[in-house]
Coordinates of C-alpha atoms in Angstrom, one line a residue:
M28 CA 32.0 1.5 -35.2
S29 CA 29.7 0.3 -37.3
A30 CA 27.8 2.1 -40.1
R31 CA 24.1 1.5 -38.6
R32 CA 25.4 3.3 -35.3
T33 CA 26.2 6.7 -37.3
T34 CA 23.7 7.0 -40.3
K35 CA 20.0 7.4 -39.7
I36 CA 18.4 4.1 -41.9
R37 CA 14.6 4.4 -43.2
H38 CA 13.2 2.4 -45.0
S39 CA 9.1 2.0 -46.1
L40 CA 7.1 -0.4 -47.1
G41 CA 3.5 -0.2 -47.6
A42 CA 1.2 2.7 -48.0
G43 CA 2.3 5.9 -46.4
G44 CA 5.3 4.2 -45.4
T45 CA 3.5 2.2 -42.9
F46 CA 5.5 -0.4 -42.2
R47 CA 9.2 2.0 -42.3
H48 CA 12.0 0.7 -41.0
E49 CA 13.6 3.4 -38.8
P50 CA 16.6 2.6 -35.8
P51 CA 15.8 4.4 -32.6
R52 CA 17.0 8.2 -32.0
L53 CA 17.7 9.8 -28.6
R54 CA 15.1 11.9 -28.7
T55 CA 14.8 15.0 -26.1
D56 CA 14.0 19.0 -26.2
A57 CA 17.6 19.8 -27.2
D58 CA 16.0 19.1 -30.4
D59 CA 15.1 22.7 -31.9
D60 CA 12.6 20.4 -33.8
E61 CA 11.4 17.5 -30.8
Q62 CA 7.1 19.2 -29.7
R63 CA 5.5 15.5 -29.8
H64 CA 3.0 14.6 -28.9
A65 CA 1.1 10.7 -28.1
T66 CA 0.6 9.1 -31.0
W67 CA -2.8 6.6 -31.5
F68 CA -0.4 3.8 -30.9
E69 CA 0.1 5.3 -27.1
L70 CA -3.3 5.8 -26.8
F71 CA -4.2 2.0 -27.4
F72 CA -1.9 0.7 -25.0
D73 CA -2.6 2.9 -22.3
L74 CA -6.6 1.3 -22.8
V75 CA -5.0 -2.1 -22.7
F76 CA -3.3 -1.1 -19.6
V77 CA -6.4 0.5 -18.1
A78 CA -8.3 -3.1 -18.4
A79 CA -5.7 -4.8 -15.9
V80 CA -5.4 -1.9 -13.4
S81 CA -10.4 -1.9 -14.3
Q82 CA -9.8 -5.7 -13.3
L83 CA -7.8 -4.6 -9.2
G84 CA -10.5 -2.2 -8.8
L85 CA -13.3 -4.2 -9.8
A86 CA -11.2 -6.6 -6.7
L87 CA -11.2 -3.9 -4.3
A88 CA -15.1 -3.0 -4.4
R89 CA -15.8 -6.3 -4.2
D90 CA -14.3 -6.7 -0.4
P91 CA -12.5 -3.6 0.3
T92 CA -11.1 -4.5 3.5
A93 CA -7.2 -4.0 4.6
A94 CA -5.6 -6.7 3.3
V95 CA -7.1 -6.1 -0.4
F96 CA -6.5 -2.5 0.0
A97 CA -2.4 -3.5 0.4
R98 CA -3.3 -6.0 -2.2
F99 CA -4.7 -3.4 -4.9
T100 CA -2.1 -0.3 -4.1
A101 CA 1.0 -2.6 -4.2
L102 CA -0.3 -4.3 -7.5
F103 CA -1.3 -1.0 -9.4
V104 CA 2.4 0.1 -8.2
V105 CA 3.6 -2.4 -10.0
L106 CA 1.7 -2.7 -13.0
V107 CA 1.6 1.4 -13.7
W108 CA 5.6 1.2 -13.2
A109 CA 5.9 -1.2 -16.5
W110 CA 3.5 1.4 -18.0
V111 CA 5.8 4.6 -16.5
L112 CA 8.7 2.1 -18.3
Y113 CA 7.4 1.9 -21.7
T114 CA 6.6 5.8 -21.7
L115 CA 10.6 6.7 -21.2
Y116 CA 11.7 4.3 -23.1
A117 CA 9.7 6.1 -25.7
N118 CA 10.0 9.3 -24.9
R119 CA 13.9 8.4 -25.3
F120 CA 14.0 6.8 -28.6
D121 CA 10.5 5.7 -29.9
T122 CA 10.6 6.9 -34.3
D123 CA 7.2 4.3 -34.2
D124 CA 8.3 1.7 -37.2
L125 CA 7.5 -1.0 -37.4
I126 CA 9.7 -2.7 -35.2
F127 CA 8.9 -0.8 -32.1
R128 CA 4.9 -1.4 -32.6
L129 CA 6.0 -4.9 -33.1
A130 CA 7.3 -5.4 -29.4
K131 CA 4.6 -3.0 -28.0
S132 CA 1.7 -4.9 -29.7
G133 CA 3.6 -8.8 -27.4
G134 CA 3.6 -6.1 -24.6
M135 CA 0.5 -5.0 -25.4
V136 CA -0.9 -9.2 -25.6
A137 CA 1.4 -9.7 -22.4
I138 CA -0.8 -6.8 -19.6
A139 CA -4.1 -8.7 -20.9
T140 CA -2.7 -11.9 -20.0
V141 CA -1.4 -10.3 -16.4
A142 CA -5.5 -8.5 -16.5
V143 CA -7.4 -12.4 -16.2
D144 CA -5.7 -13.5 -14.0
V145 CA -5.0 -10.0 -11.3
H146 CA -8.4 -10.5 -10.1
R147 CA -7.1 -14.5 -7.9
V148 CA -4.3 -12.3 -6.6
M149 CA -6.1 -9.3 -5.2
E150 CA -8.3 -12.4 -3.5
G151 CA -5.7 -13.8 -2.2
H152 CA -6.7 -17.0 -4.5
G153 CA -3.4 -18.0 -6.6
G154 CA -2.7 -16.7 -9.8
T155 CA 0.9 -15.1 -8.6
I156 CA 2.7 -17.4 -11.1
A157 CA 0.8 -16.6 -14.2
F158 CA 0.8 -12.8 -12.9
A159 CA 4.6 -13.1 -12.0
L160 CA 5.8 -14.9 -16.0
G161 CA 3.4 -12.5 -17.7
Y162 CA 5.1 -9.4 -15.7
V163 CA 8.6 -11.3 -17.2
A164 CA 7.3 -11.2 -20.2
L165 CA 5.6 -7.2 -20.7
R166 CA 9.3 -6.1 -19.2
G167 CA 11.0 -8.4 -21.9
F168 CA 9.5 -6.5 -24.8
L169 CA 10.8 -4.2 -23.3
L170 CA 14.4 -5.3 -23.5
A171 CA 14.4 -5.9 -26.8
L172 CA 13.4 -2.2 -27.7
Y173 CA 16.2 -0.9 -25.0
G174 CA 18.8 -3.4 -26.6
R175 CA 17.7 -2.6 -29.7
A176 CA 18.2 1.3 -29.4
L177 CA 21.7 0.2 -27.1
Y178 CA 23.5 -1.0 -30.9
H179 CA 21.9 1.8 -32.5
V180 CA 22.9 4.8 -30.9
E181 CA 26.5 6.4 -29.6
G182 CA 27.2 9.1 -26.4
E183 CA 25.4 9.8 -23.7
A184 CA 22.2 7.4 -25.8
R185 CA 24.3 4.7 -25.7
R186 CA 24.7 4.9 -21.9
L187 CA 21.3 5.7 -21.1
A188 CA 20.4 2.6 -23.0
Q189 CA 23.2 0.2 -20.8
T190 CA 22.2 1.2 -17.7
Y191 CA 18.4 0.7 -18.0
L192 CA 19.6 -3.0 -20.1
V193 CA 21.8 -3.5 -17.7
G194 CA 20.0 -3.2 -14.2
Y195 CA 16.0 -4.1 -15.3
S196 CA 17.8 -7.1 -16.7
A197 CA 18.8 -7.8 -13.0
T198 CA 15.3 -7.3 -12.0
T199 CA 13.4 -8.4 -14.4
A200 CA 15.7 -12.4 -13.3
L201 CA 14.3 -11.8 -10.0
W202 CA 11.0 -11.1 -11.1
L203 CA 11.6 -14.8 -12.6
V204 CA 12.6 -16.2 -10.4
S205 CA 10.4 -15.8 -8.0
V206 CA 7.7 -18.3 -10.2
V207 CA 9.3 -21.4 -8.2
V208 CA 9.8 -19.4 -4.6
P209 CA 7.2 -20.0 -2.7
S210 CA 5.1 -17.2 -0.6
P211 CA 6.0 -15.4 1.4
G212 CA 9.3 -15.9 -0.5
R213 CA 8.3 -14.9 -3.8
Y214 CA 6.8 -11.4 -2.6
V215 CA 9.8 -10.7 -1.1
L216 CA 11.5 -11.0 -4.7
W217 CA 8.7 -8.6 -6.0
G218 CA 9.5 -5.7 -3.5
V219 CA 13.6 -6.2 -4.3
A220 CA 13.0 -6.0 -7.8
M221 CA 10.4 -3.0 -7.4
V222 CA 13.1 -1.8 -5.3
G223 CA 15.5 -2.2 -7.8
D224 CA 13.8 -0.4 -10.9
F225 CA 13.3 2.7 -8.4
A226 CA 16.9 3.1 -7.9
I227 CA 17.8 2.6 -10.8
A228 CA 15.9 5.3 -12.9
P229 CA 18.0 8.2 -10.9
R230 CA 21.8 6.6 -12.1
A231 CA 20.2 6.8 -15.4
W232 CA 18.6 9.7 -16.2
A233 CA 21.8 11.4 -14.6
T234 CA 23.7 10.2 -17.6
L235 CA 22.7 12.2 -19.3
S236 CA 23.1 16.3 -19.2
G237 CA 21.1 18.8 -19.8
H238 CA 17.7 17.3 -21.2
S239 CA 16.7 14.0 -20.2
V240 CA 13.3 14.4 -21.9
V241 CA 10.8 15.4 -24.2
V242 CA 8.8 17.8 -21.9
S243 CA 5.7 18.3 -24.0
H244 CA 5.5 14.2 -25.0
L245 CA 6.0 13.2 -21.2
T246 CA 3.5 15.3 -19.8
E247 CA 0.6 14.8 -22.6
R248 CA 1.4 10.4 -22.1
F249 CA 0.8 10.9 -17.6
G250 CA -2.4 13.7 -18.3
T251 CA -3.8 11.1 -21.7
F252 CA -3.0 8.5 -18.5
F253 CA -4.9 10.1 -16.1
I254 CA -8.0 11.0 -17.7
I255 CA -8.2 7.9 -19.1
V256 CA -7.7 6.3 -15.0
L257 CA -10.7 9.5 -14.4
G258 CA -12.9 7.9 -16.8
E259 CA -13.0 4.2 -16.1
S260 CA -13.6 5.4 -12.6
V261 CA -16.7 7.0 -14.1
V262 CA -17.3 4.0 -16.1
G263 CA -17.3 1.3 -13.2
A264 CA -19.3 4.3 -10.9
V265 CA -22.4 4.0 -13.8
A266 CA -22.6 0.1 -14.5
G267 CA -21.9 -0.1 -10.3
M268 CA -25.6 1.9 -10.8
A269 CA -27.4 -0.2 -12.7
E270 CA -27.1 -3.1 -11.7
V271 CA -29.3 -1.6 -8.2
K272 CA -32.1 0.1 -7.3
L273 CA -31.4 3.7 -7.3
T274 CA -32.5 5.7 -3.5
P275 CA -33.0 9.3 -3.8
D276 CA -30.3 9.9 -2.0
S277 CA -27.9 7.0 -4.3
W278 CA -29.0 10.4 -7.1
I279 CA -27.3 12.9 -4.8
V280 CA -24.2 10.9 -3.4
A281 CA -23.1 10.2 -7.7
G282 CA -23.9 13.9 -8.6
I283 CA -22.2 15.1 -5.5
C284 CA -18.7 12.5 -6.8
F285 CA -19.2 13.2 -9.9
V286 CA -18.7 17.0 -8.8
V287 CA -15.5 16.2 -7.3
A288 CA -14.0 14.2 -10.2
L289 CA -14.6 17.0 -12.7
C290 CA -12.2 19.4 -9.6
L291 CA -9.8 16.6 -9.9
W292 CA -9.8 17.3 -13.3
W293 CA -10.1 21.1 -13.7
I294 CA -7.3 21.1 -10.8
Y295 CA -4.9 18.6 -12.2
F296 CA -4.6 19.6 -16.4
D297 CA -5.1 23.1 -15.4
L298 CA -3.3 24.5 -12.2
A299 CA -1.2 21.4 -11.0
D300 CA 2.4 22.7 -11.8
T301 CA 5.3 20.6 -14.3
S302 CA 7.9 22.7 -14.3
V303 CA 10.2 20.2 -12.3
V304 CA 9.6 18.0 -15.3
G305 CA 12.3 20.1 -17.5
R306 CA 14.6 19.8 -14.2
G307 CA 17.0 17.0 -15.8
A308 CA 17.1 13.9 -12.7
L309 CA 14.8 16.5 -10.8
G310 CA 12.1 15.5 -13.1
L311 CA 11.3 12.3 -11.6
I312 CA 9.5 13.8 -9.0
Y313 CA 6.8 14.4 -11.4
V314 CA 7.2 10.2 -12.1
F315 CA 7.1 9.2 -9.0
P316 CA 5.0 10.6 -7.6
H317 CA 2.1 10.0 -10.3
L318 CA 2.1 6.0 -8.2
P319 CA -0.4 6.7 -6.1
L320 CA -2.1 9.5 -7.4
L321 CA -3.2 8.0 -10.2
A322 CA -4.0 4.6 -7.1
G323 CA -5.9 7.5 -5.7
I324 CA -8.3 8.1 -8.7
A325 CA -8.6 4.3 -9.3
A326 CA -9.9 4.0 -5.5
F327 CA -11.9 7.2 -5.8
G328 CA -13.7 6.0 -8.7
E329 CA -14.7 2.7 -6.4
G330 CA -15.3 4.5 -3.6
T331 CA -18.2 6.4 -5.5
K332 CA -19.9 3.0 -6.4
L333 CA -19.7 1.7 -3.2
A334 CA -20.7 5.2 -1.4
V335 CA -24.2 4.9 -4.6
I336 CA -24.8 1.6 -3.8
A337 CA -24.9 2.3 0.3
A338 CA -26.4 5.4 0.0
A339 CA -29.6 4.5 1.4
H340 CA -27.8 3.2 4.5
P341 CA -27.2 5.5 7.7
S342 CA -23.8 5.1 7.3
L343 CA -20.7 4.0 4.7
G344 CA -18.7 1.2 5.4
A345 CA -14.7 1.4 6.5
G346 CA -13.9 0.5 2.8
A347 CA -16.4 2.8 0.7
R348 CA -14.9 5.8 3.5
W349 CA -11.2 4.9 2.6
A350 CA -11.7 4.1 -1.3
L351 CA -13.3 7.1 -1.4
A352 CA -11.8 10.0 0.8
G353 CA -8.4 8.5 0.8
G354 CA -8.2 8.6 -3.1
I355 CA -8.8 12.2 -3.0
A356 CA -5.9 12.2 -0.1
A357 CA -3.5 9.9 -2.5
F358 CA -4.3 12.6 -5.0
S359 CA -3.9 15.5 -3.1
L360 CA -0.6 14.4 -1.5
S361 CA 1.1 13.7 -4.7
L362 CA 0.4 16.9 -6.3
A363 CA 2.0 18.2 -3.4
V364 CA 4.4 16.7 -3.5
I365 CA 5.3 17.5 -7.4
H366 CA 4.2 21.2 -6.8
L367 CA 6.9 21.6 -4.6
G368 CA 9.8 20.3 -7.3
A369 CA 8.1 23.5 -9.0
E370 CA 11.7 26.7 -9.0
W371 CA 9.1 29.1 -8.1
T372 CA 7.6 27.1 -5.1
T373 CA 8.9 26.9 -1.2
L374 CA 7.1 25.5 2.1
R375 CA 4.5 28.2 2.8
D376 CA 3.3 28.3 -1.3
R377 CA -0.3 28.3 -0.6
T378 CA -1.1 26.0 -2.8
F379 CA 1.1 23.5 -1.6
L380 CA -0.3 24.2 2.3
G381 CA -4.1 23.6 1.0
R382 CA -3.1 20.3 -1.0
I383 CA -1.3 19.6 2.5
W384 CA -4.7 20.2 3.9
L385 CA -6.9 18.8 2.0
A386 CA -4.6 15.0 2.5
A387 CA -4.9 15.7 6.1
G388 CA -8.6 16.5 6.5
A389 CA -10.0 13.5 3.7
L390 CA -7.8 11.4 6.5
V391 CA -9.6 12.3 9.2
V392 CA -13.0 12.9 7.2
A393 CA -12.8 9.3 6.1
A394 CA -10.9 7.9 10.0
A395 CA -13.7 9.1 12.1
G396 CA -16.8 9.8 9.7
G397 CA -18.2 6.2 10.3
R398 CA -21.2 7.9 12.0
L399 CA -22.1 10.3 8.7
A400 CA -24.8 10.0 6.3
P401 CA -23.6 8.6 2.9
V402 CA -24.7 12.3 1.9
G403 CA -23.4 14.5 4.5
F404 CA -20.1 11.9 4.0
A405 CA -19.7 12.4 0.2
L406 CA -20.8 16.7 0.5
L407 CA -17.3 16.8 3.1
V408 CA -15.3 15.4 0.8
V409 CA -16.7 17.5 -2.6
G410 CA -16.5 20.6 0.2
G411 CA -13.0 20.0 1.1
V412 CA -11.9 19.5 -2.8
L413 CA -14.1 22.3 -4.0
G414 CA -12.0 25.1 -1.6
Q415 CA -8.7 23.4 -3.0
L416 CA -10.2 24.3 -6.5
L417 CA -10.8 27.6 -5.7
L418 CA -7.8 28.5 -3.5
E419 CA -5.5 27.2 -6.8
A420 CA -7.4 29.4 -9.2
F421 CA -7.8 32.5 -6.8
T422 CA -3.4 32.5 -6.4
P423 CA -2.0 35.6 -7.1
R424 CA 0.4 35.5 -10.1
L425 CA 3.7 36.0 -8.0
G426 CA 2.9 32.8 -6.9
A427 CA 4.4 31.6 -2.8
A428 CA 6.0 34.8 -2.2
S429 CA 2.8 36.5 -2.4
V430 CA -0.1 34.0 -1.2
V431 CA 1.8 34.3 2.8
E432 CA 3.4 37.5 3.5
L433 CA 2.2 40.6 2.1
V434 CA 3.7 41.8 -1.8
P435 CA 7.0 44.2 -1.0
P436 CA 5.2 47.7 -2.2
S437 CA 7.4 48.0 -5.0
V438 CA 6.4 45.0 -6.4
R439 CA 3.1 46.7 -6.6
T440 CA 3.9 49.9 -7.8
A441 CA 6.0 48.0 -10.4
P442 CA 3.4 45.5 -12.2
S443 CA 5.1 45.7 -15.3
E444 CA 8.2 44.6 -13.9
A445 CA 6.9 41.6 -11.9
L446 CA 5.3 40.2 -14.9
T447 CA 8.5 39.5 -16.5
L448 CA 9.9 37.6 -13.5
P449 CA 11.5 34.5 -15.1
N450 CA 9.1 32.5 -12.4
A451 CA 5.9 33.8 -12.4
V452 CA 3.1 32.1 -12.7
E453 CA -0.4 32.2 -14.0
G454 CA -2.7 30.0 -11.8
G455 CA -0.5 28.5 -10.0
R456 CA 1.9 27.2 -12.5
P457 CA 4.5 29.1 -14.7
E458 CA 3.6 30.3 -18.1
T459 CA 6.1 28.2 -20.2
E460 CA 4.5 25.5 -18.8
S461 CA 0.9 26.6 -20.2
E462 CA 1.6 24.0 -23.8
S463 CA 3.2 21.6 -21.3
T464 CA 0.0 19.8 -20.1

């Protein structure tokens, strides 16, 4: 075995070692000193990705038809999945050295080029070849990083890097081939490539025994991306409001939707359970639902903009209703799935059931709220979200067993024992997870 694979090599050049060279190594919670947080460079990377996401949202707001909603959902999943792939690599192998930064910078340039043409794809006016080539370049830099990791690591880490490198090389080849295949075959190849990517992830996570990820880093990365997308939604709504003459109803709808955004933030960061992240390959229950969750947040922002602009009309159009309430439904249903992955929960958990009912109610309002005035529609939405926030905030400490059934007398009379249960929760979330989000 090459010495370069068995010895940590760290060379520094420049003030403070800013141009250092440190080969990749496997980083998981198994390391005693592995309490990691997002780096400033990762935040920069996120902002470039959100630029592409914002272009999707703008195209959706311009023409919120069923066909455009379908394109928005598909392209959003494709783009955010690429962000997930880079995040998972960084979680396992990032040493934040010069080579990593240069490769990731190349990925940022690639996603920026994708953002330029993505509106044409959304509008159905071409741009698919440029999109596919930009996406291939984005994935190419990631493959180079996995190739570097494969060269330097051993054991389980080597098998993990090899699984990703071989699998994602095959699916990236499908994206490249799609460039010369006319539509609709091009879209079929994109779909097959995405299904392949999703199938690779569980197999890769299963190669690591015990600790699969650094929980503190992964939950912070997803939380950071969530807050950026949510913030971008607010920025987009404000920008849309600045372009039209606002009525008193517009201000009321805007204020209501801001309260909704605040509740979404509150539920996600204070009440969403993240314990499933540390459960090996089951941690993917946390990763995959974030795709529709983030899409819902982006759609909600565009729905807010449409609702504010149309506040003086007798009712909201279908596009505004589905973006606003449908986005809430996607958010709530995704959190319900993540919540169900916690060790301590059950199908009778009040938090889980509340999220399912909120999603169902939002879909009903979106479908049947065509005769409601914009202010009335917004009040229904904020009522449901605020009610869910209060429901989760007042969920009893013992969680699932105590919210539907009466707490057994033995538990009620022995609170000190109840507080030491390994699955006891505070505000709907295990105590051990309070720092990871």
